[in-house]
Amino acid sequence: PNIGSPGTNEFWGIALRTVADLTRTINFVLDNGSFDITPGVKGSLGLDVSGRIESWTIVSGDTGSIVIDIRKDKFDTYPDNLTSIVGSEYPRLSNQSKNRDESLSTWTSEVVAGDILDFTVVSCTGITKCSLFLRLNL
């Protein structure tokens, strides 16, 4: 090309575009040693980013069944206004070791920085440890 040559206005170049990864994964691990996980509240996580939960994935080294509810509240009112966000699509294993839901059509999936998520095991049989991953689109 004639870049910089007198009397020319030509320029040749290559444009590069990158797309930022605007997702994060919220990880929650449940572990009851060598015994089945018992029902009840298992813990809370505070969020420092806002976004929309796009999917859940649950995995276990065991094959069994577990149902988990996720409830949300704002920091200022926690724990008085905890409300389930899962609709009818509870993260669950049903005689499985892994499962995923990428539609979340019945979820209240918007979260705001400062929200607190509570994780509650509704029922469990044959699972001693599992991990729940929530994909969050920022």
Short mmCIF file of N, CA and C in Angstrom, two decimals:
data_model
loop_
_atom_site.label_atom_id
_atom_site.label_comp_id
_atom_site.label_asym_id
_atom_site.label_seq_id
_atom_site.Cartn_x
_atom_site.Cartn_y
_atom_site.Cartn_z
N PRO A 1 0.81 -1.18 0.00
CA PRO A 1 0.00 0.00 0.00
C PRO A 1 0.87 1.26 0.00
N ASN A 2 0.26 2.33 -0.32
CA ASN A 2 0.96 3.60 -0.39
C ASN A 2 0.73 4.44 0.86
N ILE A 3 0.87 3.85 2.00
CA ILE A 3 0.63 4.58 3.24
C ILE A 3 1.74 5.61 3.40
N GLY A 4 1.33 6.84 3.58
CA GLY A 4 2.30 7.90 3.80
C GLY A 4 2.96 8.43 2.55
N SER A 5 2.62 7.91 1.37
CA SER A 5 3.22 8.43 0.14
C SER A 5 2.61 9.78 -0.18
N PRO A 6 3.39 10.73 -0.66
CA PRO A 6 2.86 12.05 -1.00
C PRO A 6 1.75 11.94 -2.04
N GLY A 7 0.69 12.71 -1.82
CA GLY A 7 -0.41 12.77 -2.78
C GLY A 7 -1.38 11.62 -2.73
N THR A 8 -1.27 10.68 -1.76
CA THR A 8 -2.22 9.58 -1.67
C THR A 8 -2.97 9.65 -0.36
N ASN A 9 -4.17 9.17 -0.37
CA ASN A 9 -5.00 9.10 0.83
C ASN A 9 -5.43 7.67 1.08
N GLU A 10 -4.65 6.72 0.66
CA GLU A 10 -5.00 5.32 0.84
C GLU A 10 -4.56 4.82 2.21
N PHE A 11 -5.39 3.94 2.75
CA PHE A 11 -5.04 3.29 4.00
C PHE A 11 -5.52 1.86 3.94
N TRP A 12 -4.68 0.96 4.33
CA TRP A 12 -5.03 -0.46 4.42
C TRP A 12 -4.89 -0.88 5.88
N GLY A 13 -5.88 -1.60 6.36
CA GLY A 13 -5.81 -2.04 7.75
C GLY A 13 -6.71 -3.25 7.98
N ILE A 14 -6.57 -3.81 9.15
CA ILE A 14 -7.39 -4.93 9.56
C ILE A 14 -8.07 -4.54 10.87
N ALA A 15 -9.38 -4.67 10.88
CA ALA A 15 -10.14 -4.36 12.11
C ALA A 15 -10.36 -5.65 12.88
N LEU A 16 -10.06 -5.62 14.15
CA LEU A 16 -10.26 -6.77 15.01
C LEU A 16 -11.36 -6.44 16.01
N ARG A 17 -12.21 -7.40 16.27
CA ARG A 17 -13.28 -7.21 17.23
C ARG A 17 -13.24 -8.34 18.24
N THR A 18 -13.37 -7.99 19.50
CA THR A 18 -13.44 -9.01 20.53
C THR A 18 -14.76 -8.85 21.26
N VAL A 19 -15.26 -9.94 21.75
CA VAL A 19 -16.49 -9.93 22.52
C VAL A 19 -16.15 -10.35 23.94
N ALA A 20 -16.50 -9.51 24.88
CA ALA A 20 -16.20 -9.80 26.28
C ALA A 20 -17.15 -10.89 26.79
N ASP A 21 -16.63 -11.73 27.65
CA ASP A 21 -17.45 -12.73 28.31
C ASP A 21 -18.19 -12.04 29.45
N LEU A 22 -19.48 -11.87 29.28
CA LEU A 22 -20.27 -11.17 30.29
C LEU A 22 -21.11 -12.15 31.11
N THR A 23 -20.52 -13.29 31.43
CA THR A 23 -21.20 -14.26 32.29
C THR A 23 -20.31 -14.56 33.50
N ARG A 24 -20.94 -14.95 34.54
CA ARG A 24 -20.27 -15.42 35.74
C ARG A 24 -20.99 -16.66 36.21
N THR A 25 -20.30 -17.48 36.98
CA THR A 25 -20.93 -18.67 37.53
C THR A 25 -20.97 -18.57 39.05
N ILE A 26 -22.15 -18.76 39.59
CA ILE A 26 -22.34 -18.83 41.03
C ILE A 26 -22.23 -20.31 41.39
N ASN A 27 -21.32 -20.67 42.28
CA ASN A 27 -21.08 -22.06 42.66
C ASN A 27 -21.53 -22.28 44.10
N PHE A 28 -22.31 -23.34 44.32
CA PHE A 28 -22.72 -23.69 45.68
C PHE A 28 -22.51 -25.20 45.85
N VAL A 29 -21.73 -25.57 46.86
CA VAL A 29 -21.40 -26.98 47.10
C VAL A 29 -22.11 -27.44 48.37
N LEU A 30 -22.75 -28.60 48.27
CA LEU A 30 -23.39 -29.24 49.43
C LEU A 30 -22.63 -30.53 49.71
N ASP A 31 -22.21 -30.74 50.95
CA ASP A 31 -21.41 -31.91 51.31
C ASP A 31 -21.79 -32.36 52.71
N ASN A 32 -22.21 -33.61 52.84
CA ASN A 32 -22.58 -34.16 54.14
C ASN A 32 -21.74 -35.40 54.47
N GLY A 33 -20.48 -35.36 54.04
CA GLY A 33 -19.59 -36.48 54.35
C GLY A 33 -20.05 -37.76 53.69
N SER A 34 -20.21 -38.81 54.47
CA SER A 34 -20.62 -40.11 53.92
C SER A 34 -22.12 -40.37 54.11
N PHE A 35 -22.86 -39.36 54.54
CA PHE A 35 -24.30 -39.50 54.76
C PHE A 35 -25.08 -38.70 53.72
N ASP A 36 -26.31 -39.15 53.44
CA ASP A 36 -27.18 -38.40 52.53
C ASP A 36 -27.36 -36.97 53.06
N ILE A 37 -27.42 -36.02 52.15
CA ILE A 37 -27.68 -34.63 52.51
C ILE A 37 -29.08 -34.55 53.12
N THR A 38 -29.21 -33.84 54.20
CA THR A 38 -30.50 -33.73 54.88
C THR A 38 -31.26 -32.49 54.39
N PRO A 39 -32.58 -32.53 54.45
CA PRO A 39 -33.37 -31.35 54.07
C PRO A 39 -33.10 -30.18 55.01
N GLY A 40 -33.32 -28.97 54.49
CA GLY A 40 -33.17 -27.76 55.29
C GLY A 40 -32.29 -26.73 54.60
N VAL A 41 -32.18 -25.57 55.23
CA VAL A 41 -31.36 -24.48 54.71
C VAL A 41 -29.90 -24.89 54.81
N LYS A 42 -29.16 -24.74 53.71
CA LYS A 42 -27.76 -25.17 53.67
C LYS A 42 -26.77 -24.02 53.59
N GLY A 43 -27.24 -22.81 53.36
CA GLY A 43 -26.32 -21.69 53.34
C GLY A 43 -26.81 -20.56 52.47
N SER A 44 -26.06 -19.47 52.50
CA SER A 44 -26.41 -18.26 51.77
C SER A 44 -25.19 -17.74 51.02
N LEU A 45 -25.47 -17.02 49.93
CA LEU A 45 -24.41 -16.34 49.18
C LEU A 45 -24.86 -14.92 48.87
N GLY A 46 -23.97 -13.96 49.12
CA GLY A 46 -24.24 -12.58 48.75
C GLY A 46 -23.73 -12.31 47.35
N LEU A 47 -24.47 -11.52 46.58
CA LEU A 47 -24.09 -11.22 45.20
C LEU A 47 -23.45 -9.84 45.11
N ASP A 48 -22.38 -9.74 44.34
CA ASP A 48 -21.74 -8.44 44.15
C ASP A 48 -21.89 -7.93 42.71
N VAL A 49 -22.70 -8.61 41.92
CA VAL A 49 -22.98 -8.20 40.55
C VAL A 49 -24.48 -8.33 40.28
N SER A 50 -24.96 -7.59 39.29
CA SER A 50 -26.36 -7.67 38.87
C SER A 50 -26.43 -8.40 37.54
N GLY A 51 -27.54 -9.07 37.29
CA GLY A 51 -27.71 -9.76 36.01
C GLY A 51 -28.93 -10.65 36.02
N ARG A 52 -28.91 -11.61 35.10
CA ARG A 52 -30.01 -12.55 34.94
C ARG A 52 -29.47 -13.97 34.95
N ILE A 53 -30.05 -14.81 35.80
CA ILE A 53 -29.65 -16.21 35.85
C ILE A 53 -30.18 -16.89 34.60
N GLU A 54 -29.29 -17.47 33.81
CA GLU A 54 -29.65 -18.09 32.53
C GLU A 54 -29.86 -19.60 32.61
N SER A 55 -29.17 -20.25 33.55
CA SER A 55 -29.28 -21.71 33.61
C SER A 55 -28.77 -22.21 34.95
N TRP A 56 -29.14 -23.45 35.25
CA TRP A 56 -28.53 -24.13 36.38
C TRP A 56 -28.00 -25.48 35.91
N THR A 57 -26.95 -25.92 36.57
CA THR A 57 -26.37 -27.24 36.35
C THR A 57 -26.09 -27.82 37.73
N ILE A 58 -26.42 -29.09 37.90
CA ILE A 58 -26.13 -29.77 39.16
C ILE A 58 -25.41 -31.07 38.85
N VAL A 59 -24.35 -31.34 39.59
CA VAL A 59 -23.55 -32.56 39.38
C VAL A 59 -23.24 -33.20 40.73
N SER A 60 -23.09 -34.52 40.69
CA SER A 60 -22.75 -35.27 41.89
C SER A 60 -21.95 -36.50 41.50
N GLY A 61 -21.09 -36.96 42.39
CA GLY A 61 -20.41 -38.23 42.18
C GLY A 61 -21.31 -39.41 42.47
N ASP A 62 -22.45 -39.14 43.11
CA ASP A 62 -23.44 -40.17 43.43
C ASP A 62 -24.57 -40.13 42.41
N THR A 63 -25.23 -41.26 42.25
CA THR A 63 -26.48 -41.29 41.50
C THR A 63 -27.60 -41.36 42.52
N GLY A 64 -28.49 -40.40 42.47
CA GLY A 64 -29.58 -40.34 43.44
C GLY A 64 -30.52 -39.21 43.09
N SER A 65 -31.25 -38.73 44.09
CA SER A 65 -32.24 -37.69 43.87
C SER A 65 -32.08 -36.59 44.90
N ILE A 66 -32.19 -35.34 44.43
CA ILE A 66 -32.16 -34.18 45.32
C ILE A 66 -32.95 -33.07 44.65
N VAL A 67 -33.64 -32.28 45.47
CA VAL A 67 -34.38 -31.11 45.00
C VAL A 67 -33.92 -29.93 45.84
N ILE A 68 -33.55 -28.83 45.16
CA ILE A 68 -33.03 -27.65 45.85
C ILE A 68 -33.89 -26.44 45.51
N ASP A 69 -34.26 -25.68 46.54
CA ASP A 69 -34.96 -24.41 46.34
C ASP A 69 -33.96 -23.28 46.56
N ILE A 70 -34.12 -22.22 45.80
CA ILE A 70 -33.28 -21.03 45.96
C ILE A 70 -34.21 -19.87 46.25
N ARG A 71 -33.95 -19.20 47.37
CA ARG A 71 -34.76 -18.04 47.75
C ARG A 71 -33.87 -16.80 47.76
N LYS A 72 -34.49 -15.66 47.47
CA LYS A 72 -33.74 -14.41 47.33
C LYS A 72 -34.35 -13.33 48.21
N ASP A 73 -33.49 -12.45 48.72
CA ASP A 73 -33.93 -11.27 49.46
C ASP A 73 -32.90 -10.16 49.27
N LYS A 74 -33.33 -8.94 49.46
CA LYS A 74 -32.41 -7.81 49.45
C LYS A 74 -31.67 -7.77 50.79
N PHE A 75 -30.46 -7.23 50.78
CA PHE A 75 -29.66 -7.16 52.01
C PHE A 75 -30.43 -6.45 53.13
N ASP A 76 -31.08 -5.34 52.80
CA ASP A 76 -31.75 -4.53 53.81
C ASP A 76 -32.88 -5.25 54.53
N THR A 77 -33.53 -6.20 53.86
CA THR A 77 -34.68 -6.88 54.47
C THR A 77 -34.39 -8.35 54.81
N TYR A 78 -33.18 -8.84 54.51
CA TYR A 78 -32.81 -10.23 54.78
C TYR A 78 -32.92 -10.51 56.28
N PRO A 79 -33.46 -11.61 56.73
CA PRO A 79 -34.07 -12.72 55.99
C PRO A 79 -35.60 -12.64 55.97
N ASP A 80 -36.15 -11.49 56.26
CA ASP A 80 -37.60 -11.38 56.44
C ASP A 80 -38.41 -11.54 55.17
N ASN A 81 -37.84 -11.25 54.00
CA ASN A 81 -38.60 -11.30 52.75
C ASN A 81 -38.05 -12.31 51.75
N LEU A 82 -37.48 -13.40 52.24
CA LEU A 82 -36.97 -14.44 51.34
C LEU A 82 -38.11 -15.01 50.50
N THR A 83 -37.90 -15.03 49.19
CA THR A 83 -38.92 -15.53 48.26
C THR A 83 -38.25 -16.46 47.26
N SER A 84 -38.88 -17.61 47.00
CA SER A 84 -38.33 -18.57 46.04
C SER A 84 -38.27 -17.95 44.65
N ILE A 85 -37.19 -18.23 43.93
CA ILE A 85 -37.03 -17.71 42.56
C ILE A 85 -37.16 -18.80 41.51
N VAL A 86 -37.36 -20.07 41.90
CA VAL A 86 -37.24 -21.18 40.95
C VAL A 86 -38.54 -21.54 40.23
N GLY A 87 -39.65 -20.93 40.61
CA GLY A 87 -40.91 -21.31 39.95
C GLY A 87 -41.15 -22.79 40.10
N SER A 88 -41.42 -23.47 38.98
CA SER A 88 -41.63 -24.93 39.02
C SER A 88 -40.39 -25.69 38.55
N GLU A 89 -39.31 -24.98 38.30
CA GLU A 89 -38.09 -25.60 37.76
C GLU A 89 -36.99 -25.68 38.82
N TYR A 90 -37.24 -26.45 39.87
CA TYR A 90 -36.26 -26.63 40.93
C TYR A 90 -35.00 -27.30 40.37
N PRO A 91 -33.82 -26.83 40.75
CA PRO A 91 -32.63 -27.61 40.44
C PRO A 91 -32.77 -28.98 41.10
N ARG A 92 -32.60 -30.03 40.31
CA ARG A 92 -32.86 -31.37 40.84
C ARG A 92 -32.09 -32.44 40.09
N LEU A 93 -31.86 -33.51 40.82
CA LEU A 93 -31.43 -34.78 40.24
C LEU A 93 -32.53 -35.78 40.55
N SER A 94 -32.88 -36.60 39.58
CA SER A 94 -33.89 -37.63 39.78
C SER A 94 -33.31 -38.96 39.31
N ASN A 95 -32.71 -39.70 40.24
CA ASN A 95 -31.97 -40.92 39.92
C ASN A 95 -30.92 -40.63 38.85
N GLN A 96 -30.18 -39.53 39.04
CA GLN A 96 -29.16 -39.06 38.09
C GLN A 96 -27.91 -38.64 38.85
N SER A 97 -26.85 -38.39 38.11
CA SER A 97 -25.64 -37.80 38.70
C SER A 97 -25.38 -36.40 38.14
N LYS A 98 -26.14 -36.00 37.11
CA LYS A 98 -26.00 -34.65 36.56
C LYS A 98 -27.30 -34.26 35.87
N ASN A 99 -27.56 -32.94 35.87
CA ASN A 99 -28.76 -32.43 35.22
C ASN A 99 -28.54 -30.95 34.95
N ARG A 100 -29.31 -30.41 33.99
CA ARG A 100 -29.17 -29.01 33.60
C ARG A 100 -30.51 -28.50 33.10
N ASP A 101 -30.76 -27.20 33.33
CA ASP A 101 -31.92 -26.52 32.76
C ASP A 101 -31.44 -25.18 32.21
N GLU A 102 -31.65 -24.98 30.92
CA GLU A 102 -31.20 -23.75 30.28
C GLU A 102 -32.35 -22.85 29.84
N SER A 103 -33.59 -23.20 30.22
CA SER A 103 -34.71 -22.35 29.81
C SER A 103 -35.20 -21.45 30.93
N LEU A 104 -35.34 -21.97 32.13
CA LEU A 104 -35.77 -21.22 33.31
C LEU A 104 -36.98 -20.34 33.04
N SER A 105 -37.95 -20.89 32.31
CA SER A 105 -39.12 -20.12 31.90
C SER A 105 -40.02 -19.71 33.06
N THR A 106 -39.93 -20.40 34.19
CA THR A 106 -40.77 -20.05 35.33
C THR A 106 -40.01 -19.36 36.46
N TRP A 107 -38.73 -19.08 36.25
CA TRP A 107 -37.90 -18.46 37.27
C TRP A 107 -38.11 -16.95 37.33
N THR A 108 -37.89 -16.39 38.49
CA THR A 108 -37.67 -14.96 38.67
C THR A 108 -36.16 -14.81 38.64
N SER A 109 -35.60 -14.58 37.46
CA SER A 109 -34.17 -14.78 37.26
C SER A 109 -33.32 -13.51 37.40
N GLU A 110 -33.93 -12.35 37.54
CA GLU A 110 -33.16 -11.12 37.70
C GLU A 110 -32.63 -11.02 39.13
N VAL A 111 -31.34 -10.71 39.25
CA VAL A 111 -30.72 -10.49 40.55
C VAL A 111 -29.98 -9.17 40.52
N VAL A 112 -29.83 -8.56 41.68
CA VAL A 112 -29.20 -7.25 41.80
C VAL A 112 -28.06 -7.35 42.81
N ALA A 113 -26.97 -6.65 42.53
CA ALA A 113 -25.86 -6.63 43.48
C ALA A 113 -26.39 -6.27 44.86
N GLY A 114 -26.01 -7.04 45.85
CA GLY A 114 -26.50 -6.86 47.21
C GLY A 114 -27.55 -7.88 47.60
N ASP A 115 -28.17 -8.53 46.59
CA ASP A 115 -29.13 -9.60 46.90
C ASP A 115 -28.41 -10.74 47.61
N ILE A 116 -29.17 -11.47 48.41
CA ILE A 116 -28.66 -12.66 49.09
C ILE A 116 -29.49 -13.85 48.63
N LEU A 117 -28.81 -14.91 48.21
CA LEU A 117 -29.47 -16.15 47.81
C LEU A 117 -29.34 -17.17 48.94
N ASP A 118 -30.45 -17.78 49.34
CA ASP A 118 -30.46 -18.87 50.32
C ASP A 118 -30.72 -20.17 49.57
N PHE A 119 -29.98 -21.21 49.91
CA PHE A 119 -30.11 -22.52 49.27
C PHE A 119 -30.68 -23.51 50.28
N THR A 120 -31.81 -24.13 49.91
CA THR A 120 -32.51 -25.05 50.80
C THR A 120 -32.71 -26.39 50.10
N VAL A 121 -32.33 -27.47 50.75
CA VAL A 121 -32.60 -28.80 50.22
C VAL A 121 -34.03 -29.17 50.63
N VAL A 122 -34.86 -29.44 49.63
CA VAL A 122 -36.26 -29.81 49.86
C VAL A 122 -36.35 -31.30 50.19
N SER A 123 -35.61 -32.12 49.42
CA SER A 123 -35.59 -33.56 49.66
C SER A 123 -34.30 -34.13 49.06
N CYS A 124 -33.89 -35.28 49.59
CA CYS A 124 -32.66 -35.91 49.09
C CYS A 124 -32.64 -37.38 49.44
N THR A 125 -32.23 -38.20 48.46
CA THR A 125 -32.02 -39.63 48.67
C THR A 125 -30.81 -40.07 47.86
N GLY A 126 -29.81 -40.62 48.53
CA GLY A 126 -28.67 -41.21 47.83
C GLY A 126 -27.61 -40.22 47.38
N ILE A 127 -27.69 -38.96 47.77
CA ILE A 127 -26.68 -37.95 47.40
C ILE A 127 -25.98 -37.49 48.67
N THR A 128 -24.66 -37.66 48.72
CA THR A 128 -23.90 -37.21 49.88
C THR A 128 -23.19 -35.88 49.61
N LYS A 129 -22.92 -35.60 48.32
CA LYS A 129 -22.25 -34.36 47.94
C LYS A 129 -22.68 -33.99 46.54
N CYS A 130 -22.97 -32.71 46.32
CA CYS A 130 -23.27 -32.25 44.97
C CYS A 130 -22.89 -30.78 44.85
N SER A 131 -22.78 -30.33 43.63
CA SER A 131 -22.46 -28.93 43.33
C SER A 131 -23.53 -28.38 42.42
N LEU A 132 -23.97 -27.16 42.74
CA LEU A 132 -24.96 -26.45 41.94
C LEU A 132 -24.31 -25.22 41.35
N PHE A 133 -24.41 -25.07 40.03
CA PHE A 133 -23.82 -23.94 39.32
C PHE A 133 -24.94 -23.13 38.67
N LEU A 134 -24.96 -21.84 38.92
CA LEU A 134 -25.92 -20.94 38.28
C LEU A 134 -25.14 -20.02 37.35
N ARG A 135 -25.50 -20.03 36.05
CA ARG A 135 -24.83 -19.15 35.08
C ARG A 135 -25.56 -17.81 35.07
N LEU A 136 -24.82 -16.75 35.34
CA LEU A 136 -25.38 -15.41 35.46
C LEU A 136 -24.89 -14.56 34.28
N ASN A 137 -25.82 -14.01 33.52
CA ASN A 137 -25.48 -13.10 32.43
C ASN A 137 -25.52 -11.68 32.98
N LEU A 138 -24.40 -10.98 32.92
CA LEU A 138 -24.31 -9.64 33.49
C LEU A 138 -24.92 -8.60 32.59
#
